[in-house]
Short mmCIF file of C-alpha atoms in Angstrom, two decimals:
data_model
loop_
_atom_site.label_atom_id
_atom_site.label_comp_id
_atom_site.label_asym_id
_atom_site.label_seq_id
_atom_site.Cartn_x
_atom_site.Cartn_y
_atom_site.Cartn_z
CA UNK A 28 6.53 -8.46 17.61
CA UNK A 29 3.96 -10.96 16.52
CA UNK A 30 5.11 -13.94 14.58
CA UNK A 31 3.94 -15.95 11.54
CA UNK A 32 1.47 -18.98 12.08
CA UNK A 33 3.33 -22.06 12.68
CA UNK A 34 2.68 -24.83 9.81
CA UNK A 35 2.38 -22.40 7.13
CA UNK A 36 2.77 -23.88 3.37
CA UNK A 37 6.39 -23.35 2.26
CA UNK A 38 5.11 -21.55 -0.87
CA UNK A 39 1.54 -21.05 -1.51
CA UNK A 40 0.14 -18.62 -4.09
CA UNK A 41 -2.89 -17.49 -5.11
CA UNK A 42 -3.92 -16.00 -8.51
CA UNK A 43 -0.41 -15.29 -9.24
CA UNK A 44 -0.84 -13.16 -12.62
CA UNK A 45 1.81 -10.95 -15.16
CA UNK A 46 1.23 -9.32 -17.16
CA UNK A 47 4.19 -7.52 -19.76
CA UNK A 48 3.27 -4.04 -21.27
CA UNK A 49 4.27 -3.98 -24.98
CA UNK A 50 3.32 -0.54 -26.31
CA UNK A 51 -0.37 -0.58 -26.45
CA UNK A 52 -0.79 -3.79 -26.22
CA UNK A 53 -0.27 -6.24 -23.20
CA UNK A 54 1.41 -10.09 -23.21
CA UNK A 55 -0.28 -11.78 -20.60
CA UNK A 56 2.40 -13.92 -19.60
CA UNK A 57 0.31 -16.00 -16.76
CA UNK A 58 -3.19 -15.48 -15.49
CA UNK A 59 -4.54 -16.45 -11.78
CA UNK A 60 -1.82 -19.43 -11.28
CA UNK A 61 -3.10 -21.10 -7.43
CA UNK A 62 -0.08 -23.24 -6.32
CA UNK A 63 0.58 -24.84 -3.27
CA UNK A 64 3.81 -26.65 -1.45
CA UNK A 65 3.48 -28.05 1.46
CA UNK A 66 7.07 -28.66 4.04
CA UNK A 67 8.54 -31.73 2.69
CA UNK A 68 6.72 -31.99 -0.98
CA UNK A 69 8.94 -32.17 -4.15
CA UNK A 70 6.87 -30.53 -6.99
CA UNK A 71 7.94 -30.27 -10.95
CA UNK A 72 6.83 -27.26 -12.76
CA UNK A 73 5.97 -28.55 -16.48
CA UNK A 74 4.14 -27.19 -19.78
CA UNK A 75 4.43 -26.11 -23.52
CA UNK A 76 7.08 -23.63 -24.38
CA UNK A 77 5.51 -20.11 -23.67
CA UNK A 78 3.18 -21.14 -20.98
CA UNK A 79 4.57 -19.52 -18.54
CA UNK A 80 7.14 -21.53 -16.54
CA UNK A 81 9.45 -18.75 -16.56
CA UNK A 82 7.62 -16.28 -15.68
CA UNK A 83 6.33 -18.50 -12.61
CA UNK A 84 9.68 -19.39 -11.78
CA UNK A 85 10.91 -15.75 -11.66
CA UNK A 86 7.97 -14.91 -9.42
CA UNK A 87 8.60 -17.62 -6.85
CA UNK A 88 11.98 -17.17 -6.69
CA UNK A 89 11.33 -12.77 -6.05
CA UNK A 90 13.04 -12.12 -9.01
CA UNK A 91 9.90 -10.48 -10.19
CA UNK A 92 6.72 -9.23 -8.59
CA UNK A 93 3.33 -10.65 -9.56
CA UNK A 94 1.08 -7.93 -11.44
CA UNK A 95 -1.86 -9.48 -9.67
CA UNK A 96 -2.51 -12.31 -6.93
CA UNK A 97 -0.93 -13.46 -3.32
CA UNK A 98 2.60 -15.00 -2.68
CA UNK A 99 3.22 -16.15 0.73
CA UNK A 100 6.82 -17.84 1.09
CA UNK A 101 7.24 -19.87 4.33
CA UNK A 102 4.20 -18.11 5.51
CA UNK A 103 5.66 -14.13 5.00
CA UNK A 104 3.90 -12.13 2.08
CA UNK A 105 6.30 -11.60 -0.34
CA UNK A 106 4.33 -9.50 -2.50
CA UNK A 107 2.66 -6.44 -2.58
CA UNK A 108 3.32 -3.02 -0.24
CA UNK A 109 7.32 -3.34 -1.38
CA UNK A 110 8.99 -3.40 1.41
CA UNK A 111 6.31 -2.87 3.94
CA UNK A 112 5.68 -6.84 4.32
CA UNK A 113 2.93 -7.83 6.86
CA UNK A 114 3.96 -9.76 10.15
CA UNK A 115 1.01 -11.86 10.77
CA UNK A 116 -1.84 -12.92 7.74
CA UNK A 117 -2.29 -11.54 3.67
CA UNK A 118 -2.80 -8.46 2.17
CA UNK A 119 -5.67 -8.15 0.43
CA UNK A 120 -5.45 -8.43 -3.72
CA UNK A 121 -7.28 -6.98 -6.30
CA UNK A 122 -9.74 -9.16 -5.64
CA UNK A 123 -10.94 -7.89 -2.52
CA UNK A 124 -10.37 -4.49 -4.19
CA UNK A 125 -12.97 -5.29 -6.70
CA UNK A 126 -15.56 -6.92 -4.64
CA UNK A 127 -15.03 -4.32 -1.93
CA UNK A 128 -14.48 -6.95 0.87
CA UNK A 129 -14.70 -5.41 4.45
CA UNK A 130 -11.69 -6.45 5.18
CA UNK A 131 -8.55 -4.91 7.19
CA UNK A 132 -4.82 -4.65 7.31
CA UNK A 133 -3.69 -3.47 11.37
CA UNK A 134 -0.37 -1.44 11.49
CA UNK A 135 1.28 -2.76 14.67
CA UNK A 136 0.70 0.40 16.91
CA UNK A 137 -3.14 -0.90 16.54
CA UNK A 138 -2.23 -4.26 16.60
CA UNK A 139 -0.74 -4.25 20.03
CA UNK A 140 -3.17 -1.60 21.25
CA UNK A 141 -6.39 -3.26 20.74
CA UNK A 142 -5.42 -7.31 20.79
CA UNK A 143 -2.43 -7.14 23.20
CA UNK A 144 -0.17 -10.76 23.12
CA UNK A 145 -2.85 -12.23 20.62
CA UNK A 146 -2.94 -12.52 17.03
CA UNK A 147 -5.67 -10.58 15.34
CA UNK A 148 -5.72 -12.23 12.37
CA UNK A 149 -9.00 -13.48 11.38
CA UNK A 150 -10.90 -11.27 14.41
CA UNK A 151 -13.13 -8.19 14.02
CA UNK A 152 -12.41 -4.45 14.00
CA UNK A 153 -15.04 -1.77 13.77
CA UNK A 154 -14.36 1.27 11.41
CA UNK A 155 -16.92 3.70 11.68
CA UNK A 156 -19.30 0.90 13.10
CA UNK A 157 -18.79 -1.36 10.39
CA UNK A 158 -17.47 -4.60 10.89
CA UNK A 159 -14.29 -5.86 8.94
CA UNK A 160 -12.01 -8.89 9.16
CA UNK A 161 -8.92 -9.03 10.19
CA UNK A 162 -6.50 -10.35 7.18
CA UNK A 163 -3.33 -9.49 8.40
CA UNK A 164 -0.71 -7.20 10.61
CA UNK A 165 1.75 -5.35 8.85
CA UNK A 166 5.80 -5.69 10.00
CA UNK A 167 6.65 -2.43 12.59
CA UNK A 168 7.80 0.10 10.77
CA UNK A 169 8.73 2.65 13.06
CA UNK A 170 8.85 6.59 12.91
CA UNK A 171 9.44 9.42 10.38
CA UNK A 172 11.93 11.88 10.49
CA UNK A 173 9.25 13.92 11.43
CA UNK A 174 8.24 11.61 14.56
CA UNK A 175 4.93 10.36 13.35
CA UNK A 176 4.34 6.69 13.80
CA UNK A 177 3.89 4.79 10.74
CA UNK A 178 2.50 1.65 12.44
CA UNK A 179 -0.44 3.44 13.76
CA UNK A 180 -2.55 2.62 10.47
CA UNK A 181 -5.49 0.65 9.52
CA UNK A 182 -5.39 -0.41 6.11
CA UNK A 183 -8.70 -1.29 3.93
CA UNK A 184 -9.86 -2.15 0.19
CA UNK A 185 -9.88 2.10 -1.56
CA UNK A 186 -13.16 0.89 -2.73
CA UNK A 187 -14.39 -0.67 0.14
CA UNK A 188 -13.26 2.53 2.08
CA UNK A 189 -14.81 5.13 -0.73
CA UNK A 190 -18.04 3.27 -0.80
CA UNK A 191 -18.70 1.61 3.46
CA UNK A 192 -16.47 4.57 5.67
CA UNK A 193 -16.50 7.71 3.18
CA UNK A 194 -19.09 8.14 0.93
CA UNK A 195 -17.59 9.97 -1.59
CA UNK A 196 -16.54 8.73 -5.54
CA UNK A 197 -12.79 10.05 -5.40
CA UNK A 198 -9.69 9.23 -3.79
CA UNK A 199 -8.32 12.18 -1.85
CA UNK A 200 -4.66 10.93 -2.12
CA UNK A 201 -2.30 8.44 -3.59
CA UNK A 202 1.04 7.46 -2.02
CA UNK A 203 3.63 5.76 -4.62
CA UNK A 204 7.18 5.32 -4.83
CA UNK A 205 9.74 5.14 -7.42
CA UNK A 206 12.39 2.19 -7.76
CA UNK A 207 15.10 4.10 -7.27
CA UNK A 208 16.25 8.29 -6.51
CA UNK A 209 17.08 8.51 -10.19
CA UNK A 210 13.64 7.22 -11.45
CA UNK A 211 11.32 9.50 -9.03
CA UNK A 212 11.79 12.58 -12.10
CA UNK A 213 9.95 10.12 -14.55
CA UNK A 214 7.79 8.59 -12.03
CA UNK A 215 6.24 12.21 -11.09
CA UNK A 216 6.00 12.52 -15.05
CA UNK A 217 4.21 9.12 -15.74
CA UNK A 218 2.00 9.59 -12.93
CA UNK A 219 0.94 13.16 -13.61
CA UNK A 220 0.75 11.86 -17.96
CA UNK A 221 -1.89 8.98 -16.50
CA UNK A 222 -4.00 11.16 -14.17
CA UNK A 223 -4.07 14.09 -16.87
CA UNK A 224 -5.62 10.94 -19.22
CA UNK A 225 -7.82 9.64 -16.18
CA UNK A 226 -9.30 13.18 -15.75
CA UNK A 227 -9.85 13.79 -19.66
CA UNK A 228 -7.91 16.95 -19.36
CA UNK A 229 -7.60 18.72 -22.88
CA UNK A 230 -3.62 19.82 -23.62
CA UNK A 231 -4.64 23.67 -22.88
CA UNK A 232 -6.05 23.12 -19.98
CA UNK A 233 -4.24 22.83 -16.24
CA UNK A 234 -3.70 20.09 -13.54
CA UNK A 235 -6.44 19.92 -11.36
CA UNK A 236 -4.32 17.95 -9.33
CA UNK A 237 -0.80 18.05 -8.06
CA UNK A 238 2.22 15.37 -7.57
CA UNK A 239 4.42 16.05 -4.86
CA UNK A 240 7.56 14.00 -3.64
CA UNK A 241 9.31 14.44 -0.08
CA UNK A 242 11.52 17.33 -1.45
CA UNK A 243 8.69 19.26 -2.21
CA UNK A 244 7.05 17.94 1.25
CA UNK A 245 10.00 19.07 3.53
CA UNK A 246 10.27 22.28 1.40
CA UNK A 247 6.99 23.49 2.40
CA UNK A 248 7.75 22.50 6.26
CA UNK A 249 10.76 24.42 6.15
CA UNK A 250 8.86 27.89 4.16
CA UNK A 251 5.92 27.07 7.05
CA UNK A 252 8.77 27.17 9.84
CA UNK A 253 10.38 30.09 8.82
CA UNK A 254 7.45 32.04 8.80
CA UNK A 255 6.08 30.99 12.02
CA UNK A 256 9.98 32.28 12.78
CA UNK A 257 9.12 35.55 11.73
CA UNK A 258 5.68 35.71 12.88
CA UNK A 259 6.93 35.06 16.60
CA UNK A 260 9.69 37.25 16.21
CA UNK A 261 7.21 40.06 15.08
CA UNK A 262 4.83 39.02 18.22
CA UNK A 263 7.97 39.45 20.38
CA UNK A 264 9.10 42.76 18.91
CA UNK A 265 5.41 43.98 19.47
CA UNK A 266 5.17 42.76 23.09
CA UNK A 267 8.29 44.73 23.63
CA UNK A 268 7.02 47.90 22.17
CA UNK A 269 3.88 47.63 24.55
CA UNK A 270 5.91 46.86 27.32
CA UNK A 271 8.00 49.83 26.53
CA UNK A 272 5.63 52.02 26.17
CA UNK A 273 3.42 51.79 29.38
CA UNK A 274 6.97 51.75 31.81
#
């Protein structure tokens, strides 16, 4: 397992932003904060009433998450990717997003594979023959139920991927995830409500897209398996026939 630098900033934050929904409006609560504590420092958070103090304080502490911007707490990314935190490095922000920065996020299948008992952090991979960066290693994750290995991934910018690796304008697939079981009915909604308003889709007409969760995933393995079932047992019943008929 690779480990955190050594000598990392207790907390150290970088264009920490919130930003509150309210109807159709927003309340930017704070905007691009940069803050940095180093192992030893005592530091007093002060302003005006409403500037934000709060809301900074909730963010440090994980009470919240940041709507924008990098939180690293004793050197561990404590934002971003839920609770897929990286091992080794940052994630990139929407920064990076925007300026479509060649840079890359190793899984630690890849990690291990291609910079065995090193760090990779700040080293180059090439995707496709393009260089990128190394920002960070993601923490192992492990397998599916299905046995694939989720730490065999290399993780990039969308845009920086769309526009350097793919060349194509549209993203072929989103993964998100609800807070909690009960919310994934009205996360399926709000997600299907936003890309319906994305794709300018009149009321009359249909979806040209579709939202599926794992129910719906492990549904269609389990209609796929059962008709490989019967296709083999057809195949057997035929071979049978064949067999029977030329004894």
């Amino acid at each position: 397992m690779l480990q955190p630098r050594e000598e990392n900033p207790v907390i150290e934050a970088r264009g920490l932003t919130k930003v509150y929904p309210m109807g159709r409006t927003e309340v930017r609560a704070l905007q691009g904060v940069d803050l940095t504590v180093e192992r030893g420092e005592m530091v007093a958070i002060m302003g005006a009433s409403g500037s934000g103090k709060s809301t900074l304080m909730n963010l440090l502490g994980c009470l919240d998450e940041p709507t924008a911007g990098r939180y690293q707490l004793d050197g561990r990314r404590v934002d971003g990717l839920g609770n897929w935190p990286v091992a080794s490095g940052v994630f990139f922000d929407q920064n990076d997003v925007r300026s479509m920065r060649k840079v890359a996020v190793l899984g630690q299948t890849v990690a291990e594979a291609l910079f065995p008992d090193e760090d990779p952090v700040d080293q180059q991979v090439r995707l496709r023959n393009v260089p990128f960066e190394i920002i960070s290693v993601l923490a192992e994750k492990g397998q599916t139920a299905e046995g694939s290995d989720q730490d065999d991934v290399v993780l990039a910018p969308y845009t920086t991927v769309k526009n350097r690796l793919a060349g194509r304008s549209f993203i072929a697939q989103i993964l998100a995830s609800a807070s909690s079981p009960e919310d994934l009915a009205a996360a399926q909604d709000e997600i299907a409500l936003i890309l319906r308003e994305a794709h300018e889709l009149a009321d009359w007409e249909d979806d040209d897209f579709s939202v599926r969760n794992q129910s719906d995933l492990a549904a269609a393995a389990q209609g796929a398996t059962e008709v490989m079932t019967l296709l083999l047992a057809a195949i057997a019943s035929i071979s049978l026939l064949v067999a029977g008929s030329g004894s």
